[in-house]
Short mmCIF file of C-alpha atoms in Angstrom, two decimals:
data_model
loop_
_atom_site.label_atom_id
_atom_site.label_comp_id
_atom_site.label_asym_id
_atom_site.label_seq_id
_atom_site.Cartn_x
_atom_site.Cartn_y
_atom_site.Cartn_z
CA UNK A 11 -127.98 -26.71 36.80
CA UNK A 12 -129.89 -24.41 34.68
CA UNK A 13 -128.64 -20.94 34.22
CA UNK A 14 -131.44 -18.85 35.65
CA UNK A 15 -131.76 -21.04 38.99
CA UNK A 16 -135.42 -20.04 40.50
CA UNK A 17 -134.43 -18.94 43.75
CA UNK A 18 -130.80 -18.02 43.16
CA UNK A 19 -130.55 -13.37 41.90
CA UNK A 20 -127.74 -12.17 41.13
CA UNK A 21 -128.11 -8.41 40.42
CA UNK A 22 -124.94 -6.31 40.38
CA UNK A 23 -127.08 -2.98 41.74
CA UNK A 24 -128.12 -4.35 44.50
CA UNK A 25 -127.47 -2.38 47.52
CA UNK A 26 -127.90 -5.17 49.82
CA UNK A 27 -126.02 -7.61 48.18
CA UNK A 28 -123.43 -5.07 47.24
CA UNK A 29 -122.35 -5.06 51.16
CA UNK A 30 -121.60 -8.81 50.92
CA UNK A 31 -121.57 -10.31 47.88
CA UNK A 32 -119.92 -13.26 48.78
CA UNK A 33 -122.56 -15.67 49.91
CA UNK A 34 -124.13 -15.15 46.66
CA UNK A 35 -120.54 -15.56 44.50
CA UNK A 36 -120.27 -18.88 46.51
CA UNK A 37 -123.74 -19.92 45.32
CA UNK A 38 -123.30 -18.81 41.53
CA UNK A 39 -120.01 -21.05 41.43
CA UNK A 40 -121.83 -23.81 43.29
CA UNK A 41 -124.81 -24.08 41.60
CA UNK A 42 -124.91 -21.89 38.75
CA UNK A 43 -121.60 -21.73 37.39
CA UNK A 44 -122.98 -20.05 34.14
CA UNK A 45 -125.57 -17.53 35.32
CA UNK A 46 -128.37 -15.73 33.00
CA UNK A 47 -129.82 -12.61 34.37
CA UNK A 48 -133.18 -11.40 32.69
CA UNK A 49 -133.95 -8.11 34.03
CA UNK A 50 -130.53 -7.12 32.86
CA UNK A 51 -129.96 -9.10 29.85
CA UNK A 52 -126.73 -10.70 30.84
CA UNK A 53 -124.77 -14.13 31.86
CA UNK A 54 -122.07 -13.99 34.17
CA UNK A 55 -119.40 -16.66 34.74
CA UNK A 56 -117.85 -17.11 38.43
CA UNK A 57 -114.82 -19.74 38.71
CA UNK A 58 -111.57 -18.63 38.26
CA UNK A 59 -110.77 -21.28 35.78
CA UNK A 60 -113.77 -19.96 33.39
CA UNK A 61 -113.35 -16.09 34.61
CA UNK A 62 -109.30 -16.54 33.76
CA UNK A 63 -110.01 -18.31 30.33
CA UNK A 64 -112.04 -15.75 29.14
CA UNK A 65 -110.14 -12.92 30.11
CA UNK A 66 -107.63 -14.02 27.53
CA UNK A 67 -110.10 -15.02 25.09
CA UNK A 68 -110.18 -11.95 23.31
CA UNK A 69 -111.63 -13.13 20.13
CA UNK A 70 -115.31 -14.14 21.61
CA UNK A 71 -114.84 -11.56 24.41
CA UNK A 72 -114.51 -7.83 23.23
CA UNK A 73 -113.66 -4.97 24.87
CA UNK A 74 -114.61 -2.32 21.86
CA UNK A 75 -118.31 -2.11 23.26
CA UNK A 76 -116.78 -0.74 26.70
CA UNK A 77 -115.86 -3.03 29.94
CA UNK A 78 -119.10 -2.23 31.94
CA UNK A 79 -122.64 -3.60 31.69
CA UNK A 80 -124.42 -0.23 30.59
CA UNK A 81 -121.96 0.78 28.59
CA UNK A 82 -122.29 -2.01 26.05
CA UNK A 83 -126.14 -1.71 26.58
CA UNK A 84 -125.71 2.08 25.65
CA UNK A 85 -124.34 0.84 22.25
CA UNK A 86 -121.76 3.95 22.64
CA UNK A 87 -119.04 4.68 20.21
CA UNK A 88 -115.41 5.25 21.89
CA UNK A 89 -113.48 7.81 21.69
CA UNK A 90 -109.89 6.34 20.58
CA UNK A 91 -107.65 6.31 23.35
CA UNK A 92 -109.79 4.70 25.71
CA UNK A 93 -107.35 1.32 25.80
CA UNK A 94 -109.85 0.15 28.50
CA UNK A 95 -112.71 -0.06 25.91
CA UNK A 96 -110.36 -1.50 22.59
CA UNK A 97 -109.07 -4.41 20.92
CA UNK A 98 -106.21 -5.00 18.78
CA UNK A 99 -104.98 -3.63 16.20
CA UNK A 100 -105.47 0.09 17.80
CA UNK A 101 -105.39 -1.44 21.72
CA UNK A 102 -102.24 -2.93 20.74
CA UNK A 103 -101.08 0.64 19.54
CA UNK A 104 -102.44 2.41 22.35
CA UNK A 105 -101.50 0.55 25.46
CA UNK A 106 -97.70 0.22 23.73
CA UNK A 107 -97.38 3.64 24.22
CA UNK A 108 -98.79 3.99 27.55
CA UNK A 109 -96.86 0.94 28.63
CA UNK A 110 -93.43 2.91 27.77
CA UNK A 111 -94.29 5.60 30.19
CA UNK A 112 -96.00 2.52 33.07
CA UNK A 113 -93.06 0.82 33.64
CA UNK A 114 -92.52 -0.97 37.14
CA UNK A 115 -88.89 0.72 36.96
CA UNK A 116 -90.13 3.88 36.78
CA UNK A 117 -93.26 3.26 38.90
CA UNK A 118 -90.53 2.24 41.90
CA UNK A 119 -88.79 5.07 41.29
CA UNK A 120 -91.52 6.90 42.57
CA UNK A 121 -91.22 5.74 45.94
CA UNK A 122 -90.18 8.37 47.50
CA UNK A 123 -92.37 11.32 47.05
CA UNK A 124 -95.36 8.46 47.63
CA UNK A 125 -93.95 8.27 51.27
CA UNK A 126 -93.75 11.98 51.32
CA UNK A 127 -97.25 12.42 50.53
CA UNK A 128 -98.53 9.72 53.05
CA UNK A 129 -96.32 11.60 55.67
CA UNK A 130 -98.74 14.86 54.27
CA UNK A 131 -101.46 13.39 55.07
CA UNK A 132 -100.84 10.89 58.59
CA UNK A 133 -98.36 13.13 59.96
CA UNK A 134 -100.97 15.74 61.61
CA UNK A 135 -103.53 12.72 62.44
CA UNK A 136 -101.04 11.66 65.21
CA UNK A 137 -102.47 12.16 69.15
CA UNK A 138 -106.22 12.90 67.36
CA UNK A 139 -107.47 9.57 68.90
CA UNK A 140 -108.86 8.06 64.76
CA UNK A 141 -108.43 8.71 61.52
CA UNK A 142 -110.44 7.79 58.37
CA UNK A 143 -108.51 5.56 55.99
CA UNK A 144 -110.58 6.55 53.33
CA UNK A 145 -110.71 10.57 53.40
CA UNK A 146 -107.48 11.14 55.08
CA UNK A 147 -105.28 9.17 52.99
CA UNK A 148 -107.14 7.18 50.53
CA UNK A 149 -108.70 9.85 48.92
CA UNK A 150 -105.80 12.45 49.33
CA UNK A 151 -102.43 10.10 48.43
CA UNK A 152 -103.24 8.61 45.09
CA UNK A 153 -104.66 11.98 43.97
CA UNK A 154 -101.06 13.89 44.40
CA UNK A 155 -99.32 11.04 42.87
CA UNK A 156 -101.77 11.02 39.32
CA UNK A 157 -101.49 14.43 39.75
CA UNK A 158 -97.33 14.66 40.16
CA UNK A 159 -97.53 12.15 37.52
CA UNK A 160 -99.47 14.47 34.57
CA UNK A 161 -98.14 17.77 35.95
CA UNK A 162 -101.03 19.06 37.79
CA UNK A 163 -100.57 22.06 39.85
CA UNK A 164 -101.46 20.63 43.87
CA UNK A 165 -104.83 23.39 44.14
CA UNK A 166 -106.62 22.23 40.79
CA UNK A 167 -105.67 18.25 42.07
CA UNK A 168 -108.83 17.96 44.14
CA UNK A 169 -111.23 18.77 41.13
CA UNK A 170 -109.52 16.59 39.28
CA UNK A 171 -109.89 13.70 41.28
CA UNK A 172 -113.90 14.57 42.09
CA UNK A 173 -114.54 14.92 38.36
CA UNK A 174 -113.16 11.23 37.59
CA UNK A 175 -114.58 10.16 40.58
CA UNK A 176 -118.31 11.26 39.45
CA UNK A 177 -117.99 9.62 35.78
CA UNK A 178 -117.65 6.37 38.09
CA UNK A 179 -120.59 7.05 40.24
CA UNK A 180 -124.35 4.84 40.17
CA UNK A 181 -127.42 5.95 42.52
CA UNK A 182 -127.73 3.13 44.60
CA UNK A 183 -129.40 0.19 43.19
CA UNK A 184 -129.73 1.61 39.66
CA UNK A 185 -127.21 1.07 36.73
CA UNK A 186 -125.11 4.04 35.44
CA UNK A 187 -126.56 6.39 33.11
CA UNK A 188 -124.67 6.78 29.99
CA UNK A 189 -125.14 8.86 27.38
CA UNK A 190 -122.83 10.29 24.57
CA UNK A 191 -122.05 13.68 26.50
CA UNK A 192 -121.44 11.51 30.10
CA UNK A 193 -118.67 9.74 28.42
CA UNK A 194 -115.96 12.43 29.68
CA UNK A 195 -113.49 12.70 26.61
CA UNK A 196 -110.85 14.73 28.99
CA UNK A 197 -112.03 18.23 28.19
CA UNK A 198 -111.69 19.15 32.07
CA UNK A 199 -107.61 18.50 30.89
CA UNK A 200 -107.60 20.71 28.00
CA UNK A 201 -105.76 23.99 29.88
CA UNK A 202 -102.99 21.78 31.30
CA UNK A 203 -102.53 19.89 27.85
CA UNK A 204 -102.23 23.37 25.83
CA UNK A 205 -100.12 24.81 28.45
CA UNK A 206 -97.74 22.03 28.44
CA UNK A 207 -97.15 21.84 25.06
CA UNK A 208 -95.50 24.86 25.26
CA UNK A 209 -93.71 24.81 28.50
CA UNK A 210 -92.66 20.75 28.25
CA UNK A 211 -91.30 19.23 30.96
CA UNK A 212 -90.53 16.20 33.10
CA UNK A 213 -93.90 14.40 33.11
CA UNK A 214 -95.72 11.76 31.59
CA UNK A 215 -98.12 14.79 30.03
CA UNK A 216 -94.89 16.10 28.28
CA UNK A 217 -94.30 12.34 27.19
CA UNK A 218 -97.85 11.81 25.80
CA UNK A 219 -97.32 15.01 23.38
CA UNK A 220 -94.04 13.87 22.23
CA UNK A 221 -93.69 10.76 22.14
CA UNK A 222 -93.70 9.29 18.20
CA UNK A 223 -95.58 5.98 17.24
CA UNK A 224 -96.29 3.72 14.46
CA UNK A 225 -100.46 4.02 14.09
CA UNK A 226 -102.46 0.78 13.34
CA UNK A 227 -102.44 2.55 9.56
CA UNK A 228 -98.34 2.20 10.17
CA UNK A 229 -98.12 5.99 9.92
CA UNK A 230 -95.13 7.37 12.13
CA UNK A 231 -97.01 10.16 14.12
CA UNK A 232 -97.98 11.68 17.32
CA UNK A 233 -100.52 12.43 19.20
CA UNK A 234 -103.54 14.15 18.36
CA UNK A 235 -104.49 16.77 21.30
CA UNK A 236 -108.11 14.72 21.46
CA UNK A 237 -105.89 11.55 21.85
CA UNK A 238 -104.01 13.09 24.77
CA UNK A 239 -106.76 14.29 26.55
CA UNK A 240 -109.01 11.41 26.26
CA UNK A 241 -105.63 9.01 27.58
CA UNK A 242 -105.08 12.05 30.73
CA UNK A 243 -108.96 11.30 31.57
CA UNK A 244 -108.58 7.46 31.73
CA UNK A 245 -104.87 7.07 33.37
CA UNK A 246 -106.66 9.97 35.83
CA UNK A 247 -109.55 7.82 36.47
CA UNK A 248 -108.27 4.77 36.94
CA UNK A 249 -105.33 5.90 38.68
CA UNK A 250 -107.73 7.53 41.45
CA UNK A 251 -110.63 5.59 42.57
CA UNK A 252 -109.20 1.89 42.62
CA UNK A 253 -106.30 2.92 44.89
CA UNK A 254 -108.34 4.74 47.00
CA UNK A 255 -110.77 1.75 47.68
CA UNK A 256 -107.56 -0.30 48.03
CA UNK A 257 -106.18 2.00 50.88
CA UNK A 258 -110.18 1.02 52.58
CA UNK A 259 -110.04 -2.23 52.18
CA UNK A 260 -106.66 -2.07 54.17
CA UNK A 261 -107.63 -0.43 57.26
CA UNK A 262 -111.01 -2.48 57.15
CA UNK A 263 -109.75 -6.13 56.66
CA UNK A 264 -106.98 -5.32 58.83
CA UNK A 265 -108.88 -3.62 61.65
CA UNK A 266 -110.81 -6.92 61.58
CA UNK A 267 -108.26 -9.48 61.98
CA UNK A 268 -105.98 -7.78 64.59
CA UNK A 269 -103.72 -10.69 64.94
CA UNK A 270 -102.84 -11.09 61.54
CA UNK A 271 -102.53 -6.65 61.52
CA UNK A 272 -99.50 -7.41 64.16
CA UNK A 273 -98.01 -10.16 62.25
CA UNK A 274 -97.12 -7.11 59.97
CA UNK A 275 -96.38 -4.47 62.42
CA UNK A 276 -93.76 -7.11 63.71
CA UNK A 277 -92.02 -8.41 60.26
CA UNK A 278 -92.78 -5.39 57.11
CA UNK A 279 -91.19 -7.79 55.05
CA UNK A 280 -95.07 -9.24 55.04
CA UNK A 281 -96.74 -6.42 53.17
CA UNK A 282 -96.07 -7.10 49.77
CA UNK A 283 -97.52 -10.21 50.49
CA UNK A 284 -100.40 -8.58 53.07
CA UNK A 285 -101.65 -6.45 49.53
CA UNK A 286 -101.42 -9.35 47.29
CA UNK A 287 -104.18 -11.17 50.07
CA UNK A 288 -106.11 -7.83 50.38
CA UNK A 289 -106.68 -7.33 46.28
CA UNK A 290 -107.42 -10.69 46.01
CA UNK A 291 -109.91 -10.95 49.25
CA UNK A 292 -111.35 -7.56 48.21
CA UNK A 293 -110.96 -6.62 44.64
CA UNK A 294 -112.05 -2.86 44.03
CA UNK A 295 -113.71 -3.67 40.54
CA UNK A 296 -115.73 -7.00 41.40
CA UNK A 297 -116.58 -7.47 37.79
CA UNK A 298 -115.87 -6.62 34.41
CA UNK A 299 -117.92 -6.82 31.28
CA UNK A 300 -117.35 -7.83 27.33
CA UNK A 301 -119.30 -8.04 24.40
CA UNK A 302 -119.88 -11.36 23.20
CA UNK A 303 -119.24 -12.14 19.33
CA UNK A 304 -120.03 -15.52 18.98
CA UNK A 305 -121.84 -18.15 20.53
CA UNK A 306 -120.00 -19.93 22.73
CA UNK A 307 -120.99 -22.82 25.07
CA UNK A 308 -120.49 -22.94 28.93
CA UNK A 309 -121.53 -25.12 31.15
CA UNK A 310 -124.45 -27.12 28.30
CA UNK A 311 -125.80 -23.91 27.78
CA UNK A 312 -125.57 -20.93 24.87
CA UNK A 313 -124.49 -17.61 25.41
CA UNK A 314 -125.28 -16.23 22.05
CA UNK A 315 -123.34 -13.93 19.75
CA UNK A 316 -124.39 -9.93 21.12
CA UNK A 317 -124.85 -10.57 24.41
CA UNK A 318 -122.73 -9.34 27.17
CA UNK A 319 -121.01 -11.87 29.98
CA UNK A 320 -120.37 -10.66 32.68
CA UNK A 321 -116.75 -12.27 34.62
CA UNK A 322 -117.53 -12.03 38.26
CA UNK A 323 -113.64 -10.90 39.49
CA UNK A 324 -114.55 -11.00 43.22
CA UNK A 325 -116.23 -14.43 42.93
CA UNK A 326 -113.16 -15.96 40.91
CA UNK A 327 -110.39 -14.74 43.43
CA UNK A 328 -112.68 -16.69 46.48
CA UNK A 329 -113.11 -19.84 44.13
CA UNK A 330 -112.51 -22.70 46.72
CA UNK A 331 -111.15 -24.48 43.59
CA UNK A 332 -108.14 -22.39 43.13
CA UNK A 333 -107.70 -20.69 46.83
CA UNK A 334 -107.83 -23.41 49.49
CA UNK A 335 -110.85 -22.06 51.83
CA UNK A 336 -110.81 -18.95 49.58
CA UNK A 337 -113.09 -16.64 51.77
CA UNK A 338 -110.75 -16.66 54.52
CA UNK A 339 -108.09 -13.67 54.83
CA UNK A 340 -104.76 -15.05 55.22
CA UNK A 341 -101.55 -12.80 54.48
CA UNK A 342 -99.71 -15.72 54.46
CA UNK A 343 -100.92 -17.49 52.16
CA UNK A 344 -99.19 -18.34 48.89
CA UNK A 345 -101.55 -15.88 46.46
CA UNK A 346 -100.25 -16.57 43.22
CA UNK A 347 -102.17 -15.64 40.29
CA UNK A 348 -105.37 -13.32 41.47
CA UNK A 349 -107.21 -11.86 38.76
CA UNK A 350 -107.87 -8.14 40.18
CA UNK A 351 -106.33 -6.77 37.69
CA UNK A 352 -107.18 -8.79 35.00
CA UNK A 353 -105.60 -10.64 32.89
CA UNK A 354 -104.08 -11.51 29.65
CA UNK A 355 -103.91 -8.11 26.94
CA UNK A 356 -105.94 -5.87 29.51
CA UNK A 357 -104.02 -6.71 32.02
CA UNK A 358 -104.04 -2.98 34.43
CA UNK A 359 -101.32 -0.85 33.20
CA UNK A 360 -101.09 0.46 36.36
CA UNK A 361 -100.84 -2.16 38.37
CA UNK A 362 -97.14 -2.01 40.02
CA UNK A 363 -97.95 1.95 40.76
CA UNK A 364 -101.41 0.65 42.22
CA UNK A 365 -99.45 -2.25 44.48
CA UNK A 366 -96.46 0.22 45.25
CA UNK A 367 -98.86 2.71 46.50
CA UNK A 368 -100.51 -0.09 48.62
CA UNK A 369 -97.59 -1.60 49.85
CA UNK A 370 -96.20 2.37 50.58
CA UNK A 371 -99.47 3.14 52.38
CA UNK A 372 -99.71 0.36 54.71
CA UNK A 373 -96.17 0.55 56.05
CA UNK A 374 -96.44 4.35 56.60
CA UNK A 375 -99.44 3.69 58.91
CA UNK A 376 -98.54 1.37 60.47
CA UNK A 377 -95.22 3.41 61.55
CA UNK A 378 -97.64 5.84 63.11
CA UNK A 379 -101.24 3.91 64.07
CA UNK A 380 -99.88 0.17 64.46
CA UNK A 381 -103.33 -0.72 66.45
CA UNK A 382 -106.91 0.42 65.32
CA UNK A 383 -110.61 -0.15 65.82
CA UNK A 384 -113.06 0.59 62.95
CA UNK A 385 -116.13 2.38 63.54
CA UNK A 386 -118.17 0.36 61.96
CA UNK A 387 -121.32 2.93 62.85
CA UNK A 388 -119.75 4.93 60.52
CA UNK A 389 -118.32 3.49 58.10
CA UNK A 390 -120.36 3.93 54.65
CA UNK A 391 -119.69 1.99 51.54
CA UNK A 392 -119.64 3.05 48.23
CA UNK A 393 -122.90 3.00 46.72
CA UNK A 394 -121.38 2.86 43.05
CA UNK A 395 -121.81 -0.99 41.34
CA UNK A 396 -118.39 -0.04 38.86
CA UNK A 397 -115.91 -0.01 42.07
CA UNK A 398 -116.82 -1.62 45.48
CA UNK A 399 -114.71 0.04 48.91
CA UNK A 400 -115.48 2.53 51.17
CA UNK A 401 -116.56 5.78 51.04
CA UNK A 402 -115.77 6.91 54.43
CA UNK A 403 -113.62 4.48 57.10
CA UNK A 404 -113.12 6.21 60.31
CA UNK A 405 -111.22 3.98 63.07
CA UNK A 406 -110.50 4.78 66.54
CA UNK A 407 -106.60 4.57 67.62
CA UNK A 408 -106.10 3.27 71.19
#
């Protein structure tokens, strides 16, 4: 089947399509399993097979030209410490010396105060007749945690958290804007940095400004202040607005299949499983983008060196070829492999404090609200084509 299929549009900013992609992912695997988008000027690959393969093939796929469609258009240079946006040698550098400080050890460890925080937020919601999964707790939980995590006082938190969130943000149906000055190096970090350099203490800030590494020059060294700030703004970014849509996508897939919601109210032992299901029925980034640098052949067809492919996540984790009746909900089915948080050297850094946080989430609310109704009237989705969730999910408590 040819690649741009007549009747068959697939455009990543549209609204419409946005609020259910999946008829069209199903169609893009079915008939056009490599697909070439003009208006855009990109191909995208849906399978998981050919999604999986080239997330590990990081010699025709690069990251260095940035992860998202208009950021590789914008032809923008990086600012080093971005590990989402770089290849080896330096991503190799980088993400080793993140990855000492992302550890699932001392993710779990964290525990806890995640609980504590969830109490924070759920605790005064009880006998108000709803909540909203989004504002109350999606937005408010992972915030404290990134924010407990870097040493951010609790009152400058929320500005935090709103400032990452807008570098994220699209008008609906239009691509991001991107510029030089929009790519936020981590200036809005520079006070905490500088004042925690003097006063050190117990937090991954203090462990970013001391920790020693070998460079991709081999020079022992630390830290420049730019390359701390620049890491602060990513791990607070990406720490924020994923976990957030997670938390969503929980009270909305859940609050639609009520019978499988009480299979987990009656055995907890279910939720691990329950947020493997929900990240790979609704992945919060439904697509990532590389940088072709070489032709490469798919399906009969060319993609040529310098353009950008784009590997549809959400359509991969539904393929009917690797998930038996894959866009059906089922916590207990056998998940596996999922590819929502990548996979092979980019593999999310974050991803045990992302599924602990989940996992934390869901059983706290369902200690307190085991039975809920959303209302769907107003419920609002994202309008942002980077992330997909909710922006506000209010449900009704019987």
């Amino acid at each position: 089947m040819d690649a741009t299929t007549t009747d068959l549009t697939y455009d990543p900013y549209d609204v419409e399509i946005n609020a259910d992609p999946y008829p069209v992912y199903r169609r893009l695997r079915d008939e056009a399993p490599l697909y070439r988008n003009d208006q855009y000027d990109f191909f995208a690959l849906s399978r998981f097979e050919d999604v999986e393969r080239g997330l590990v093939d990081r010699e025709t796929y690069i990251s260095g030209r940035g992860a998202i469609l208009e950021l590789i258009k914008a032809d923008i240079t990086m600012p080093p410490g971005v590990i989402i946006f770089e290849d080896p040698p330096i991503h190799t550098v980088h993400r080793g010396l993140l990855s000492r400080v992302f550890t699932p050890k001392k993710m779990n460890a964290l525990e806890p105060q995640i609980r504590e925080f969830c109490a924070h937020s759920l605790d005064p919601l009880r006998g108000t007749g709803g909540f909203d999964f989004v504002r109350d707790l999606g937005a408010q939980m992972p915030m404290r945690v990134i924010g407990m995590l870097l040493g951010i006082p609790d009152q400058d938190q929320e500005a935090i958290r709103d400032h990452a969130d807008a570098s994220l943000r699209t008008r609906p149906g239009k691509p991001m804007e991107y510029s030089d000055d929009r790519f936020v190096t981590g200036e809005a970090f520079a006070e905490y940095v500088d004042w925690r350099a003097e006063h050190p203490s117990d937090d991954l800030m203090t462990e970013m400004l001391q920790a020693e590494f070998e460079d991709e020059t081999g020079t022992t060294r630390r830290l420049t202040r730019e390359e701390v700030l620049t890491y602060i703004n990513v791990i607070a970014g990406a720490g924020n607005e994923t976990t957030t849509r997670l938390i969503g996508w929980a009270g909305k897939v859940l609050g639609d299949h009520p019978d499988q919601r009480r299979d987990v109210v009656a055995d907890r032992s279910l939720i691990p499983n329950t947020i493997e299901e929900l990240l790979r029925y609704e992945p919060p980034a439904p697509h990532v983008a590389r940088y072709v640098t070489r032709d490469v052949e798919h399906y009969g067809q060319v993609v040529p060196e310098g353009g950008v492919m784009l590997f549809l996540v959400g359509a991969a984790n539904r393929d009917d070829r690797r998930y038996r009746d894959g866009d059906r909900f089922d916590l207990h089915r056998e998940v596996g492999q999922h590819l929502t948080f990548g996979y092979g050297t980019h593999f999310c850094l974050g991803a045990a404090l992302a599924r602990l946080e989940g996992r934390v989430a869901l059983d706290e609310v369902l200690d307190r609200f085991p039975d809920w109704v959303v209302d769907r009237d107003h419920a609002t989705l994202s309008p942002t084509s980077t992330v997909r969730g909710w922006e506000t999910l209010p449900v009704v408590v019987p």
